[in-house]
Amino acid sequence: MISKEAAIGSLTVRQQDLTVDWRPPRKYDLLIAALSWETRATAALATLSGDLPRLSLIKFKSWNDAIEDRKLAMLAEIRKFATIAETVSLAPSTDSQENFSTLEAWIREKYVAVKRPLRILIDITCIPKSYLLFLIGLGFTRDYFACFDCIYAGGKYDLNQEASSLEGSKPAIGGPRSLISLGDWRSTLIPYLTAGQYLPGTIDLIVAMGGELGLSLPFIERVEPGRLKLIFIEETAPNDNLPMLASERSALNDLMSAPNVTRTDHGLCDVIGVAQEAVAFCRSGPSVGTTGMALGSKPHAIALAVAALAETKMGVLTRVPVSYKTVDVEPSGRMLFVQVEDRFDPCSYIDVP
């Protein structure tokens, strides 16, 4: 992917492939990653070199000893190429409100210590979308961040699991197919990414879609939007020529049958394209509010956050399941480096101590 740059609201966004010859484009105050059990957890971190801060590691409380053991094994791998400065211990990842408070206090402490907006480099590969969105909203709304640069390793997901006889098969017993989540989804409105009016009488909805269509359908239907825009990940986007579970195809047909729906596909790592489309969608309709739903990839979640910071009538929410499956996700080989910076803050482009 050729490096791409765009100004969106008060932010400048740059995106390019992350490669093994990566060098830091600037000095950073914090290097952040989340401890996970996934194989891909170290793929992006391992490419980093140059003058970087020691690693601040976010660690969510594990659900059981087996998960904890897998995290500790991954910690041993991280220690082979990174020096850990501190571990930020959080409640289970589904306890978002408690964890938001802890993270906000931690970021504020770092900001006060440095006495200027922070320059962040963060590996978003294994950070849940709700926390990624929260950090972006917090950092740029409260002027805690000069820049929020991200690295990301894409993962391999089996979108056709349990699909031996796809088109003629009945939906799986127990409801929609789940790739990584367990239990019903609840919506979480992201602090600092709220619209002037949340779910007013007339609202439009733009959804960054993932691979769990059956679970997404009832989540989307709660809103009853005036206009509905669906953005699929181009590399895995469903279409008539690809095999799908019968339950997933049924959900897709239901989504696309609405008279007010439009659809586009964007590459997995296309932050700028999705952000620009979200801004244009927000501005083009007569509705007094727009909600962005981040149900898909982390890069697309960044895009919705950037769009919401640019558009006061737009807010962002995501889903939080009851818990997550302990599915190992291997790296796909595709990695992204994206820079999000406040172009009006001198610290984002001037080399200050």
PDB file of C-alpha atoms in Angstrom, residues 21-222:
ATOM      1  CA  ASP A  21      12.558  -1.916   8.078  1.00  0.00           C
ATOM      2  CA  TRP A  22      10.312   0.465  10.053  1.00  0.00           C
ATOM      3  CA  ARG A  23      11.992   3.354  11.824  1.00  0.00           C
ATOM      4  CA  PRO A  24      10.255   5.789  14.196  1.00  0.00           C
ATOM      5  CA  PRO A  25       9.311   8.997  12.346  1.00  0.00           C
ATOM      6  CA  ARG A  26       9.497  10.974  15.607  1.00  0.00           C
ATOM      7  CA  LYS A  27      10.289  10.668  19.303  1.00  0.00           C
ATOM      8  CA  TYR A  28       7.542   9.110  21.426  1.00  0.00           C
ATOM      9  CA  ASP A  29       6.635   9.562  25.077  1.00  0.00           C
ATOM     10  CA  LEU A  30       4.778   6.263  25.417  1.00  0.00           C
ATOM     11  CA  LEU A  31       4.904   2.888  23.688  1.00  0.00           C
ATOM     12  CA  ILE A  32       1.760   0.901  24.542  1.00  0.00           C
ATOM     13  CA  ALA A  33       0.522  -2.628  23.809  1.00  0.00           C
ATOM     14  CA  ALA A  34      -2.016  -5.057  25.298  1.00  0.00           C
ATOM     15  CA  LEU A  35      -1.107  -8.499  26.605  1.00  0.00           C
ATOM     16  CA  SER A  36      -3.059 -11.226  24.803  1.00  0.00           C
ATOM     17  CA  TRP A  37      -3.144 -14.958  24.127  1.00  0.00           C
ATOM     18  CA  GLU A  38      -3.229 -14.493  20.320  1.00  0.00           C
ATOM     19  CA  THR A  39      -0.261 -15.587  18.210  1.00  0.00           C
ATOM     20  CA  ARG A  40      -0.414 -12.341  16.221  1.00  0.00           C
ATOM     21  CA  ALA A  41       0.027 -10.289  19.411  1.00  0.00           C
ATOM     22  CA  THR A  42       3.771  -9.816  18.856  1.00  0.00           C
ATOM     23  CA  ALA A  43       3.821  -9.636  15.036  1.00  0.00           C
ATOM     24  CA  ALA A  44       3.736  -5.839  14.761  1.00  0.00           C
ATOM     25  CA  LEU A  45       5.755  -5.142  17.912  1.00  0.00           C
ATOM     26  CA  ALA A  46       8.585  -7.346  16.657  1.00  0.00           C
ATOM     27  CA  THR A  47       9.103  -5.086  13.606  1.00  0.00           C
ATOM     28  CA  LEU A  48       9.935  -2.029  15.713  1.00  0.00           C
ATOM     29  CA  SER A  49      13.458  -0.717  16.055  1.00  0.00           C
ATOM     30  CA  GLY A  50      15.192   2.531  16.767  1.00  0.00           C
ATOM     31  CA  ASP A  51      15.003   4.914  19.719  1.00  0.00           C
ATOM     32  CA  LEU A  52      11.730   4.010  21.453  1.00  0.00           C
ATOM     33  CA  PRO A  53      10.464   4.271  25.036  1.00  0.00           C
ATOM     34  CA  ARG A  54      10.190   1.175  27.184  1.00  0.00           C
ATOM     35  CA  LEU A  55       6.897  -0.683  26.770  1.00  0.00           C
ATOM     36  CA  SER A  56       3.811   0.102  28.845  1.00  0.00           C
ATOM     37  CA  LEU A  57       1.728  -3.064  28.849  1.00  0.00           C
ATOM     38  CA  ILE A  58      -2.052  -3.083  29.342  1.00  0.00           C
ATOM     39  CA  LYS A  59      -3.207  -6.287  31.039  1.00  0.00           C
ATOM     40  CA  PHE A  60      -6.870  -7.168  31.461  1.00  0.00           C
ATOM     41  CA  LYS A  61      -7.806  -9.547  34.276  1.00  0.00           C
ATOM     42  CA  SER A  62      -8.062 -13.093  32.912  1.00  0.00           C
ATOM     43  CA  TRP A  63     -11.260 -15.110  33.155  1.00  0.00           C
ATOM     44  CA  ASN A  64      -9.482 -18.291  34.233  1.00  0.00           C
ATOM     45  CA  ASP A  65      -6.069 -19.831  34.897  1.00  0.00           C
ATOM     46  CA  ALA A  66      -5.774 -21.287  31.388  1.00  0.00           C
ATOM     47  CA  ILE A  67      -6.070 -17.846  29.794  1.00  0.00           C
ATOM     48  CA  GLU A  68      -3.649 -16.399  32.334  1.00  0.00           C
ATOM     49  CA  ASP A  69      -1.087 -19.089  31.495  1.00  0.00           C
ATOM     50  CA  ARG A  70      -1.341 -18.265  27.793  1.00  0.00           C
ATOM     51  CA  LYS A  71      -0.881 -14.570  28.504  1.00  0.00           C
ATOM     52  CA  LEU A  72       2.191 -15.262  30.613  1.00  0.00           C
ATOM     53  CA  ALA A  73       3.651 -17.339  27.789  1.00  0.00           C
ATOM     54  CA  MET A  74       3.124 -14.400  25.449  1.00  0.00           C
ATOM     55  CA  LEU A  75       4.709 -12.090  28.002  1.00  0.00           C
ATOM     56  CA  ALA A  76       7.845 -14.224  27.876  1.00  0.00           C
ATOM     57  CA  GLU A  77       7.915 -13.780  24.082  1.00  0.00           C
ATOM     58  CA  ILE A  78       7.556  -9.994  24.394  1.00  0.00           C
ATOM     59  CA  ARG A  79      10.457  -9.828  26.843  1.00  0.00           C
ATOM     60  CA  LYS A  80      12.731 -11.260  24.139  1.00  0.00           C
ATOM     61  CA  PHE A  81      12.622  -8.026  22.138  1.00  0.00           C
ATOM     62  CA  ALA A  82      11.124  -5.348  24.415  1.00  0.00           C
ATOM     63  CA  THR A  83      11.871  -3.914  27.849  1.00  0.00           C
ATOM     64  CA  ILE A  84       8.719  -3.475  29.902  1.00  0.00           C
ATOM     65  CA  ALA A  85       8.496  -0.254  31.910  1.00  0.00           C
ATOM     66  CA  GLU A  86       5.170  -0.875  33.618  1.00  0.00           C
ATOM     67  CA  THR A  87       2.016  -2.972  33.538  1.00  0.00           C
ATOM     68  CA  VAL A  88      -1.368  -1.253  33.704  1.00  0.00           C
ATOM     69  CA  SER A  89      -3.641  -3.813  35.386  1.00  0.00           C
ATOM     70  CA  LEU A  90      -7.318  -3.579  34.472  1.00  0.00           C
ATOM     71  CA  ALA A  91     -10.536  -5.423  35.257  1.00  0.00           C
ATOM     72  CA  PRO A  92     -11.821  -7.927  32.649  1.00  0.00           C
ATOM     73  CA  SER A  93     -12.152  -6.243  29.260  1.00  0.00           C
ATOM     74  CA  THR A  94     -15.966  -6.425  29.407  1.00  0.00           C
ATOM     75  CA  ASP A  95     -15.962  -4.071  32.436  1.00  0.00           C
ATOM     76  CA  SER A  96     -15.450  -1.066  30.205  1.00  0.00           C
ATOM     77  CA  GLN A  97     -16.675   1.769  32.418  1.00  0.00           C
ATOM     78  CA  GLU A  98     -14.372   0.846  35.324  1.00  0.00           C
ATOM     79  CA  ASN A  99     -11.446   0.419  32.948  1.00  0.00           C
ATOM     80  CA  PHE A 100     -12.143   3.716  31.173  1.00  0.00           C
ATOM     81  CA  SER A 101     -11.711   5.525  34.502  1.00  0.00           C
ATOM     82  CA  THR A 102      -8.427   3.745  35.215  1.00  0.00           C
ATOM     83  CA  LEU A 103      -7.038   4.505  31.760  1.00  0.00           C
ATOM     84  CA  GLU A 104      -8.086   8.135  31.890  1.00  0.00           C
ATOM     85  CA  ALA A 105      -6.314   8.628  35.231  1.00  0.00           C
ATOM     86  CA  TRP A 106      -3.190   6.917  33.862  1.00  0.00           C
ATOM     87  CA  ILE A 107      -3.081   9.046  30.697  1.00  0.00           C
ATOM     88  CA  ARG A 108      -3.725  12.232  32.674  1.00  0.00           C
ATOM     89  CA  GLU A 109      -0.827  11.367  34.992  1.00  0.00           C
ATOM     90  CA  LYS A 110       1.509  10.941  32.009  1.00  0.00           C
ATOM     91  CA  TYR A 111       0.323  14.224  30.500  1.00  0.00           C
ATOM     92  CA  VAL A 112       0.897  16.132  33.745  1.00  0.00           C
ATOM     93  CA  ALA A 113       4.375  14.617  34.126  1.00  0.00           C
ATOM     94  CA  VAL A 114       5.489  15.611  30.611  1.00  0.00           C
ATOM     95  CA  LYS A 115       3.750  19.032  30.796  1.00  0.00           C
ATOM     96  CA  ARG A 116       2.688  18.974  27.147  1.00  0.00           C
ATOM     97  CA  PRO A 117       0.528  16.831  24.836  1.00  0.00           C
ATOM     98  CA  LEU A 118       1.826  13.280  24.548  1.00  0.00           C
ATOM     99  CA  ARG A 119       3.263  11.527  21.506  1.00  0.00           C
ATOM    100  CA  ILE A 120       1.898   7.983  21.592  1.00  0.00           C
ATOM    101  CA  LEU A 121       2.891   4.857  19.679  1.00  0.00           C
ATOM    102  CA  ILE A 122       0.429   2.030  20.342  1.00  0.00           C
ATOM    103  CA  ASP A 123       0.054  -1.515  19.087  1.00  0.00           C
ATOM    104  CA  ILE A 124      -3.719  -1.807  18.581  1.00  0.00           C
ATOM    105  CA  THR A 125      -3.631  -5.440  17.418  1.00  0.00           C
ATOM    106  CA  CYS A 126      -5.092  -6.905  20.612  1.00  0.00           C
ATOM    107  CA  ILE A 127      -6.750  -3.881  22.223  1.00  0.00           C
ATOM    108  CA  PRO A 128     -10.577  -4.209  22.156  1.00  0.00           C
ATOM    109  CA  LYS A 129     -12.235  -1.622  19.939  1.00  0.00           C
ATOM    110  CA  SER A 130     -14.056   0.073  22.824  1.00  0.00           C
ATOM    111  CA  TYR A 131     -10.712   0.941  24.451  1.00  0.00           C
ATOM    112  CA  LEU A 132      -9.099   2.024  21.197  1.00  0.00           C
ATOM    113  CA  LEU A 133     -12.021   4.369  20.518  1.00  0.00           C
ATOM    114  CA  PHE A 134     -11.973   5.677  24.081  1.00  0.00           C
ATOM    115  CA  LEU A 135      -8.266   6.503  23.974  1.00  0.00           C
ATOM    116  CA  ILE A 136      -8.606   8.396  20.678  1.00  0.00           C
ATOM    117  CA  GLY A 137     -11.588  10.383  21.934  1.00  0.00           C
ATOM    118  CA  LEU A 138      -9.992  11.117  25.306  1.00  0.00           C
ATOM    119  CA  GLY A 139      -6.603  12.103  23.927  1.00  0.00           C
ATOM    120  CA  PHE A 140      -7.739  14.546  21.258  1.00  0.00           C
ATOM    121  CA  THR A 141     -10.782  15.966  23.073  1.00  0.00           C
ATOM    122  CA  ARG A 142      -8.861  16.756  26.255  1.00  0.00           C
ATOM    123  CA  ASP A 143      -5.716  17.775  24.321  1.00  0.00           C
ATOM    124  CA  TYR A 144      -3.692  15.039  26.029  1.00  0.00           C
ATOM    125  CA  PHE A 145      -2.301  13.821  22.685  1.00  0.00           C
ATOM    126  CA  ALA A 146      -0.226  15.559  20.045  1.00  0.00           C
ATOM    127  CA  CYS A 147      -0.224  12.351  18.020  1.00  0.00           C
ATOM    128  CA  PHE A 148      -1.603   8.832  18.339  1.00  0.00           C
ATOM    129  CA  ASP A 149       0.403   6.582  16.027  1.00  0.00           C
ATOM    130  CA  CYS A 150      -0.748   2.978  15.665  1.00  0.00           C
ATOM    131  CA  ILE A 151       0.713  -0.303  14.492  1.00  0.00           C
ATOM    132  CA  TYR A 152      -1.556  -3.220  13.645  1.00  0.00           C
ATOM    133  CA  ALA A 153      -1.159  -6.837  12.553  1.00  0.00           C
ATOM    134  CA  GLY A 154      -4.110  -8.256  10.639  1.00  0.00           C
ATOM    135  CA  GLY A 155      -5.351 -11.712  11.588  1.00  0.00           C
ATOM    136  CA  LYS A 156      -6.595 -14.859   9.885  1.00  0.00           C
ATOM    137  CA  TYR A 157     -10.271 -15.591  10.595  1.00  0.00           C
ATOM    138  CA  ASP A 158     -12.258 -18.537   9.271  1.00  0.00           C
ATOM    139  CA  LEU A 159     -15.422 -16.832   8.044  1.00  0.00           C
ATOM    140  CA  ASN A 160     -16.864 -20.148   6.845  1.00  0.00           C
ATOM    141  CA  GLN A 161     -16.337 -22.240   9.947  1.00  0.00           C
ATOM    142  CA  GLU A 162     -18.902 -25.037  10.355  1.00  0.00           C
ATOM    143  CA  ALA A 163     -19.887 -24.557   6.722  1.00  0.00           C
ATOM    144  CA  SER A 164     -19.568 -27.984   5.141  1.00  0.00           C
ATOM    145  CA  SER A 165     -22.814 -27.634   3.209  1.00  0.00           C
ATOM    146  CA  LEU A 166     -23.234 -23.922   3.039  1.00  0.00           C
ATOM    147  CA  GLU A 167     -26.146 -22.969   0.867  1.00  0.00           C
ATOM    148  CA  GLY A 168     -28.479 -25.830   1.752  1.00  0.00           C
ATOM    149  CA  SER A 169     -27.718 -26.042   5.436  1.00  0.00           C
ATOM    150  CA  LYS A 170     -29.857 -24.940   8.325  1.00  0.00           C
ATOM    151  CA  PRO A 171     -28.642 -22.211  10.693  1.00  0.00           C
ATOM    152  CA  ALA A 172     -26.474 -23.536  13.469  1.00  0.00           C
ATOM    153  CA  ILE A 173     -28.284 -24.653  16.603  1.00  0.00           C
ATOM    154  CA  GLY A 174     -28.132 -21.973  19.267  1.00  0.00           C
ATOM    155  CA  GLY A 175     -28.448 -18.931  17.020  1.00  0.00           C
ATOM    156  CA  PRO A 176     -26.082 -16.833  14.906  1.00  0.00           C
ATOM    157  CA  ARG A 177     -22.487 -17.897  14.311  1.00  0.00           C
ATOM    158  CA  SER A 178     -19.952 -16.174  16.547  1.00  0.00           C
ATOM    159  CA  LEU A 179     -16.308 -15.824  15.573  1.00  0.00           C
ATOM    160  CA  ILE A 180     -14.821 -14.356  18.730  1.00  0.00           C
ATOM    161  CA  SER A 181     -17.642 -13.210  21.033  1.00  0.00           C
ATOM    162  CA  LEU A 182     -19.866 -15.087  23.465  1.00  0.00           C
ATOM    163  CA  GLY A 183     -23.355 -14.097  24.613  1.00  0.00           C
ATOM    164  CA  ASP A 184     -25.586 -11.204  23.647  1.00  0.00           C
ATOM    165  CA  TRP A 185     -24.030  -7.905  22.645  1.00  0.00           C
ATOM    166  CA  ARG A 186     -24.683  -4.724  24.584  1.00  0.00           C
ATOM    167  CA  SER A 187     -23.986  -1.312  23.123  1.00  0.00           C
ATOM    168  CA  THR A 188     -21.366   0.964  24.635  1.00  0.00           C
ATOM    169  CA  LEU A 189     -21.430   4.649  23.794  1.00  0.00           C
ATOM    170  CA  ILE A 190     -17.839   5.865  23.741  1.00  0.00           C
ATOM    171  CA  PRO A 191     -17.081   8.773  26.088  1.00  0.00           C
ATOM    172  CA  TYR A 192     -15.591  11.785  24.283  1.00  0.00           C
ATOM    173  CA  LEU A 193     -17.040  10.526  20.963  1.00  0.00           C
ATOM    174  CA  THR A 194     -20.638  11.536  21.589  1.00  0.00           C
ATOM    175  CA  ALA A 195     -22.857  13.567  19.295  1.00  0.00           C
ATOM    176  CA  GLY A 196     -24.712  16.706  20.288  1.00  0.00           C
ATOM    177  CA  GLN A 197     -27.853  14.566  20.355  1.00  0.00           C
ATOM    178  CA  TYR A 198     -27.584  10.820  20.989  1.00  0.00           C
ATOM    179  CA  LEU A 199     -30.236   8.766  19.182  1.00  0.00           C
ATOM    180  CA  PRO A 200     -32.543  11.734  18.467  1.00  0.00           C
ATOM    181  CA  GLY A 201     -35.832  11.380  16.610  1.00  0.00           C
ATOM    182  CA  THR A 202     -34.155  11.330  13.200  1.00  0.00           C
ATOM    183  CA  ILE A 203     -30.772   9.641  12.986  1.00  0.00           C
ATOM    184  CA  ASP A 204     -28.564   8.085  10.333  1.00  0.00           C
ATOM    185  CA  LEU A 205     -26.389   5.069  10.961  1.00  0.00           C
ATOM    186  CA  ILE A 206     -23.031   4.116   9.448  1.00  0.00           C
ATOM    187  CA  VAL A 207     -21.725   0.674  10.386  1.00  0.00           C
ATOM    188  CA  ALA A 208     -18.210  -0.668   9.966  1.00  0.00           C
ATOM    189  CA  MET A 209     -19.109  -4.338   9.509  1.00  0.00           C
ATOM    190  CA  GLY A 210     -17.160  -7.391  10.634  1.00  0.00           C
ATOM    191  CA  GLY A 211     -17.681 -11.114  10.155  1.00  0.00           C
ATOM    192  CA  GLU A 212     -20.540 -11.807  12.575  1.00  0.00           C
ATOM    193  CA  LEU A 213     -23.536 -10.779  10.460  1.00  0.00           C
ATOM    194  CA  GLY A 214     -26.127 -12.765  12.377  1.00  0.00           C
ATOM    195  CA  LEU A 215     -25.184 -11.045  15.625  1.00  0.00           C
ATOM    196  CA  SER A 216     -24.905  -7.646  13.920  1.00  0.00           C
ATOM    197  CA  LEU A 217     -28.438  -7.705  12.501  1.00  0.00           C
ATOM    198  CA  PRO A 218     -30.423  -7.347  15.773  1.00  0.00           C
ATOM    199  CA  PHE A 219     -27.824  -4.895  17.079  1.00  0.00           C
ATOM    200  CA  ILE A 220     -28.385  -2.629  14.054  1.00  0.00           C
ATOM    201  CA  GLU A 221     -32.160  -3.054  14.037  1.00  0.00           C
ATOM    202  CA  ARG A 222     -32.453  -1.480  17.501  1.00  0.00           C
TER     203      ARG A 222
END
